[in-house]
CSV table of C-alpha atoms in Angstrom, one decimal:
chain,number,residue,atom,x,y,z
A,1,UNK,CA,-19.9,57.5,25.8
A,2,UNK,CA,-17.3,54.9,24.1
A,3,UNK,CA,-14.3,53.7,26.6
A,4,UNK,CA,-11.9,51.8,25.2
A,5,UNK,CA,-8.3,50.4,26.5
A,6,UNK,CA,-5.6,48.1,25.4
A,7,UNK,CA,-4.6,44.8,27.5
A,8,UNK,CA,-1.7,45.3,29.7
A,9,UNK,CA,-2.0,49.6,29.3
A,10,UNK,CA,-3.4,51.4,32.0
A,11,UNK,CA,-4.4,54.2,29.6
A,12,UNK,CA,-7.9,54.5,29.7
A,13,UNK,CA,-9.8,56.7,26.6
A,14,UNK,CA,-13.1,57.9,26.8
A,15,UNK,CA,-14.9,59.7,23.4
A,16,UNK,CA,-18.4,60.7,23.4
A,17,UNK,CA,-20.7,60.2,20.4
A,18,UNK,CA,-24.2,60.6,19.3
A,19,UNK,CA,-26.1,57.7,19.9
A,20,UNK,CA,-26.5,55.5,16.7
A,21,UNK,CA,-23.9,57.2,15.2
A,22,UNK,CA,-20.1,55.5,14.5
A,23,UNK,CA,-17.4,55.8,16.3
A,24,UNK,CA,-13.7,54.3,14.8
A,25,UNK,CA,-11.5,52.4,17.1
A,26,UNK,CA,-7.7,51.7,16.4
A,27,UNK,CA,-5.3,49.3,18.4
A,28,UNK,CA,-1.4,49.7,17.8
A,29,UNK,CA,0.5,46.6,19.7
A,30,UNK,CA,3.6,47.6,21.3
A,31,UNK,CA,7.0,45.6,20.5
A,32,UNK,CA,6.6,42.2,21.5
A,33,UNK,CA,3.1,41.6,21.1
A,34,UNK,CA,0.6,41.3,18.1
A,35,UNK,CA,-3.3,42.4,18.0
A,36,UNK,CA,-6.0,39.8,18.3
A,37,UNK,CA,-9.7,41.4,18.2
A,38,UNK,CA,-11.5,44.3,20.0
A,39,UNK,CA,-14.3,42.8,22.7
A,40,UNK,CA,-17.0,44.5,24.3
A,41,UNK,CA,-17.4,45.4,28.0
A,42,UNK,CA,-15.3,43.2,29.4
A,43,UNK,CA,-16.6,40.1,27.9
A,44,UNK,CA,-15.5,37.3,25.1
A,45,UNK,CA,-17.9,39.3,22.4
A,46,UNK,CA,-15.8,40.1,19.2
A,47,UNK,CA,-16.2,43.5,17.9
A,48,UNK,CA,-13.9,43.2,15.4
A,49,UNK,CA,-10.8,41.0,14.2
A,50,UNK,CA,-9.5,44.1,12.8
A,51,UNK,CA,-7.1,46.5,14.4
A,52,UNK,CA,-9.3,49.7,13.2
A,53,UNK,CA,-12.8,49.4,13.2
A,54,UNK,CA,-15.6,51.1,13.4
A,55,UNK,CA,-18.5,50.4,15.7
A,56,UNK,CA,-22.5,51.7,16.3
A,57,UNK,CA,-23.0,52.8,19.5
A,58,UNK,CA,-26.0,51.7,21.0
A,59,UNK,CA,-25.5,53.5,24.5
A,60,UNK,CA,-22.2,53.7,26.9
A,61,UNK,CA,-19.7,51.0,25.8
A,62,UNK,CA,-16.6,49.4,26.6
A,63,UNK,CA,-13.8,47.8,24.2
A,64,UNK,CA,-11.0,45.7,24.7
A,65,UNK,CA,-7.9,45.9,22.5
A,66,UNK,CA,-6.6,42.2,22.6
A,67,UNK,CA,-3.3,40.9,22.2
A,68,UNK,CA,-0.8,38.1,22.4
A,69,UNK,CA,3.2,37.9,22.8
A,70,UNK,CA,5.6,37.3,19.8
A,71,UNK,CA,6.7,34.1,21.7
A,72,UNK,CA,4.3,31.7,22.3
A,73,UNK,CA,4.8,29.3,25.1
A,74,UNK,CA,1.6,27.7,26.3
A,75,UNK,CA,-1.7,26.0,24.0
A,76,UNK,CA,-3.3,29.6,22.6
A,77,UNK,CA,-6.6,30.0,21.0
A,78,UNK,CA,-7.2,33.2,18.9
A,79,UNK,CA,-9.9,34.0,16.2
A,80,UNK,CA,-7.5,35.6,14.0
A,81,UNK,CA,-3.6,37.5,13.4
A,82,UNK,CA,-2.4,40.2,12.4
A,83,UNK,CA,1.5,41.0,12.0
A,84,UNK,CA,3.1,44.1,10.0
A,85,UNK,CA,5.5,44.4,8.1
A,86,UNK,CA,9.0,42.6,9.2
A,87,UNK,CA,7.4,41.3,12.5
A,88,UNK,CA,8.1,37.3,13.3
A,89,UNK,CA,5.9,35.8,16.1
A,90,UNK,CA,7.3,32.2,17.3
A,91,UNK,CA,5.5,29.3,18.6
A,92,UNK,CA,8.1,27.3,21.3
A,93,UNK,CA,8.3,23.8,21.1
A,94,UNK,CA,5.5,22.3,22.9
A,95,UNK,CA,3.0,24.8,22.3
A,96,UNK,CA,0.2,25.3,20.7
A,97,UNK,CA,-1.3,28.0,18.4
A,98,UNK,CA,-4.6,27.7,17.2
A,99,UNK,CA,-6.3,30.2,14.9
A,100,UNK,CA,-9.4,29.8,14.1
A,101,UNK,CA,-10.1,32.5,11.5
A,102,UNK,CA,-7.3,34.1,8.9
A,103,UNK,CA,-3.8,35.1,9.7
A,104,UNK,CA,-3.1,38.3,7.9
A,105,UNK,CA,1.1,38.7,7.5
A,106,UNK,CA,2.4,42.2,5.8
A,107,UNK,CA,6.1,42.3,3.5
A,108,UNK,CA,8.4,40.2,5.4
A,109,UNK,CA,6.3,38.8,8.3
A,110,UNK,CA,7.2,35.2,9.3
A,111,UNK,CA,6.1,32.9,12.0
A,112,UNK,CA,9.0,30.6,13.3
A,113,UNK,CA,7.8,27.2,14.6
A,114,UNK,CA,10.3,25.3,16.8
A,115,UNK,CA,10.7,21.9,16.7
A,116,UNK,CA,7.3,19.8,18.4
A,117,UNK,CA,5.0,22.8,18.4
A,118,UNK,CA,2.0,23.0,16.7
A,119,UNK,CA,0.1,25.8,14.4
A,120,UNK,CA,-3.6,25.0,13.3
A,121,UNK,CA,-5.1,27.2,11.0
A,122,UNK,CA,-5.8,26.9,7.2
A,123,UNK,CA,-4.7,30.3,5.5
A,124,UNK,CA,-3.3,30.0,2.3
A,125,UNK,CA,0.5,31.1,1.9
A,126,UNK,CA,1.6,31.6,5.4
A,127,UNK,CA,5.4,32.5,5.3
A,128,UNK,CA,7.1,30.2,7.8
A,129,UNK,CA,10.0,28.8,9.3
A,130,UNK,CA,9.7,25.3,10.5
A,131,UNK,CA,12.4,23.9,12.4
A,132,UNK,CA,13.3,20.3,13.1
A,133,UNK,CA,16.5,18.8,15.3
A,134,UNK,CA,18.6,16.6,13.6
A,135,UNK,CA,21.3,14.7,15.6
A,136,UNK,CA,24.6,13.5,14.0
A,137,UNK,CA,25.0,10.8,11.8
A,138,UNK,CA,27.3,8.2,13.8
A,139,UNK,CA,29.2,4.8,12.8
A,140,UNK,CA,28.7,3.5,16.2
A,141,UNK,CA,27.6,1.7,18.0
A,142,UNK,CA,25.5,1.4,14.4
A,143,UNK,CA,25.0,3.4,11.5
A,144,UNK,CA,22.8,5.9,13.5
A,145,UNK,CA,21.7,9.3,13.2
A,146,UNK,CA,19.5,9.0,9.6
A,147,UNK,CA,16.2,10.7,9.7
A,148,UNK,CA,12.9,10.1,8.0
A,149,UNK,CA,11.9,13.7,6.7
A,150,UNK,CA,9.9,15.7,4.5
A,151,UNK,CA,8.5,19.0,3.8
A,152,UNK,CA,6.1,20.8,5.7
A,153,UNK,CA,6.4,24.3,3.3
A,154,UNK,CA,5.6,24.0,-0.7
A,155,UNK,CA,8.2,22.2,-3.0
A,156,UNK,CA,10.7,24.2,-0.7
A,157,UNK,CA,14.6,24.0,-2.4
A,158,UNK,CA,17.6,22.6,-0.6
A,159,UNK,CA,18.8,26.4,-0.4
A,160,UNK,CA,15.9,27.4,1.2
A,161,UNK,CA,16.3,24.7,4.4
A,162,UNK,CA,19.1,26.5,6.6
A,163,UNK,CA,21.5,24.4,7.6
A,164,UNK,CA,20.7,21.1,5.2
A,165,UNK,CA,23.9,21.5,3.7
A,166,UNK,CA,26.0,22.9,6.2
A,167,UNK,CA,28.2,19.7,6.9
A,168,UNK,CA,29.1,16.5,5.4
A,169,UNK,CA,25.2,15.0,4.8
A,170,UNK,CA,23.2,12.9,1.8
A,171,UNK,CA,19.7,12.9,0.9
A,172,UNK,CA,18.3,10.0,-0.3
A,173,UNK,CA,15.0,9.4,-1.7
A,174,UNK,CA,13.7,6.0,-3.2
A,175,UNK,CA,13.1,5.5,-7.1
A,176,UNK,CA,10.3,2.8,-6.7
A,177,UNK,CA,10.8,1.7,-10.4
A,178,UNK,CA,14.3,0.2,-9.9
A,179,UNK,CA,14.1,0.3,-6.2
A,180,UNK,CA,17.3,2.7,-6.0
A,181,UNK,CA,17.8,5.1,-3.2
A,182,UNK,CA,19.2,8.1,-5.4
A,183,UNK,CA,22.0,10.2,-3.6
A,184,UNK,CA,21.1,14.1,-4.0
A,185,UNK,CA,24.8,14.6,-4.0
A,186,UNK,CA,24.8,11.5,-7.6
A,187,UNK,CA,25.8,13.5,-10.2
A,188,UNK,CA,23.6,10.7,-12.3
A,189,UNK,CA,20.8,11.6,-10.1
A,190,UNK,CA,21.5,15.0,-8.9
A,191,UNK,CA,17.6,17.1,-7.7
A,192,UNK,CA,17.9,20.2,-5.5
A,193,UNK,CA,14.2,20.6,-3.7
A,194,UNK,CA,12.0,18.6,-1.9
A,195,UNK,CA,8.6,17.5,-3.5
A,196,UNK,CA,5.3,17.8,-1.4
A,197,UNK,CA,4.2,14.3,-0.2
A,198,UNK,CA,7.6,12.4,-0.8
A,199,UNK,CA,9.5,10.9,2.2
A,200,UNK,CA,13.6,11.1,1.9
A,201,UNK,CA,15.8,9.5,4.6
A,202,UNK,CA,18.3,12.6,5.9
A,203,UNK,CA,22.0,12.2,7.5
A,204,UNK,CA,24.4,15.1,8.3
A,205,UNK,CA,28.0,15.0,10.1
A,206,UNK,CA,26.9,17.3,13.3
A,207,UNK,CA,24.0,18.0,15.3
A,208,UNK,CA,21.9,20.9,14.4
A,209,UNK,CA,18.7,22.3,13.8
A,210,UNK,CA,17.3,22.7,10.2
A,211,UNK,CA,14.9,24.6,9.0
A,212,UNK,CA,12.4,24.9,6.3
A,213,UNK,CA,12.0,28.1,4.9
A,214,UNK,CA,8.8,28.9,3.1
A,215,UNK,CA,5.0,28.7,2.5
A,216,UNK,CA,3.3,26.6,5.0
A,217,UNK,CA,1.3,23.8,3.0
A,218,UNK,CA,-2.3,23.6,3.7
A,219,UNK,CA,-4.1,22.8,0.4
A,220,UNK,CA,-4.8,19.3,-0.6
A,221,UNK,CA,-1.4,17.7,-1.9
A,222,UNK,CA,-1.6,14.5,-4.7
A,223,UNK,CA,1.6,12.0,-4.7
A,224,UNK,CA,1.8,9.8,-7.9
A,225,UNK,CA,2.6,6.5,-6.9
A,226,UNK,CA,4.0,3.9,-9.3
A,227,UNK,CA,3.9,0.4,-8.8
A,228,UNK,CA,6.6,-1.9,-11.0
A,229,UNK,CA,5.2,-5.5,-10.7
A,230,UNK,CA,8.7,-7.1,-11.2
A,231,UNK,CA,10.8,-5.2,-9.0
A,232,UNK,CA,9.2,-3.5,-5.9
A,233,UNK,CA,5.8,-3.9,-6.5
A,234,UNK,CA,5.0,-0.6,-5.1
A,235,UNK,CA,6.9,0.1,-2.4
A,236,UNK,CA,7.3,3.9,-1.7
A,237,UNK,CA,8.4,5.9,0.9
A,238,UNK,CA,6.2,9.1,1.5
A,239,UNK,CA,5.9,12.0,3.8
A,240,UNK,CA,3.7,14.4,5.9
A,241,UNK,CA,3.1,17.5,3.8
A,242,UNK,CA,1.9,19.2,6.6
A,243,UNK,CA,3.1,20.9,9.7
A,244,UNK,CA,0.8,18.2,11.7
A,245,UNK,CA,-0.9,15.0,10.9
């Protein structure tokens, strides 16, 4: 006989089926929660990554649906994700999610990464939101409140970063060949996205969070750099492309 159950449902299903013959196993994650992998008998075996399956049976067996919350708030480990269509799981500041296989997103799926928390994985075109805390730009005690920054999803436009542009702010990026800090907001300079491996220096007029809206970057990114022997001699300031170094 097959058993097989779902963490955190008492429902317990038992199907009987000819030995060496297949039997198909589906897990559906209720609201809140996304699937995982099915185990065997209790143990850290992996059946499956996917949600439907089917399996050989070799005598009476157990399986184990496993799943995670949509909020994740302590360092996980998983071998791989799955989230339909429209679901958003988010990783809180301080955590960690680690997957160690592929995460599979349907139409509309996002994962929302707060400010300090930390994804590692390495699929390809992972729709994300990544957010960072910016505090108010202030005229004292100092000038404080500017911000190193750059972009952890691909080439992402000012448009796509919510709240960027929300209040009195200026972007500012260095032009190593004249060693000018161009103004996004210049209309002799104006440029509307962020470029993968630059570094810009970021003020705004009140404290909020911003957040970058896109594809996570995770291939290998290349940065021209020029060097101008009479004026800077090279001097550039770049940035992280990546969610963590």
């Amino acid at each position: 006989s097959v058993t097989y159950y779902t963490s955190g449902t008492p429902a317990v299903t038992h199907t009987t089926v000819t030995y060496g013959n297949t039997a198909s196993i589906t897990a559906v994650p209720n609201d809140g929660y996304f699937f995982t992998k099915w185990t065997e008998n209790n143990t850290s075996t992996v059946v499956s990554p996917d949600a439907s399956c089917e399996v050989t049976v070799t005598g009476d067996m157990t399986f184990k649906a496993n799943f995670i919350p949509a909020t994740i708030s302590e360092n996980t480990t998983i071998q791989s994700l799955t989230m339909g269509e429209n679901k958003t799981l988010t990783v809180n500041s301080g955590a960690k999610l680690t997957v160690s296989g592929t995460i599979t997103q349907a139409s509309g799926a996002k994962i929302v990464l707060e400010d300090g928390c930390q994804l590692v994985n390495s699929t390809a075109n992972i729709n994300a939101t990544v957010e960072k805390s910016i505090t108010a730009w202030t005229t004292t005690p100092s000038k404080n409140g500017w911000h190193a920054i750059s972009t952890p999803v691909n080439n992402v436009a000012f448009a796509n970063v919510t709240n960027l542009r929300s209040s009195d702010y200026n972007v500012y990026r260095l032009n190593e060949t004249n060693i000018t800090w161009e103004n996004c907001n210049d209309n002799n300079n104006i440029y509307t996205s962020f470029e993968n491996g630059r570094g810009y220096i970021y003020r705004k007029g009140d404290s909020q969070t911003i957040a970058f809206n896109g594809n996570l970057n995770v291939a290998n990114v290349t940065y021209h750099l020029t060097y101008t022997s009479s004026v800077t001699k090279g001097f550039h300031l770049i940035g992280n492309p990546y969610l963590i170094c």
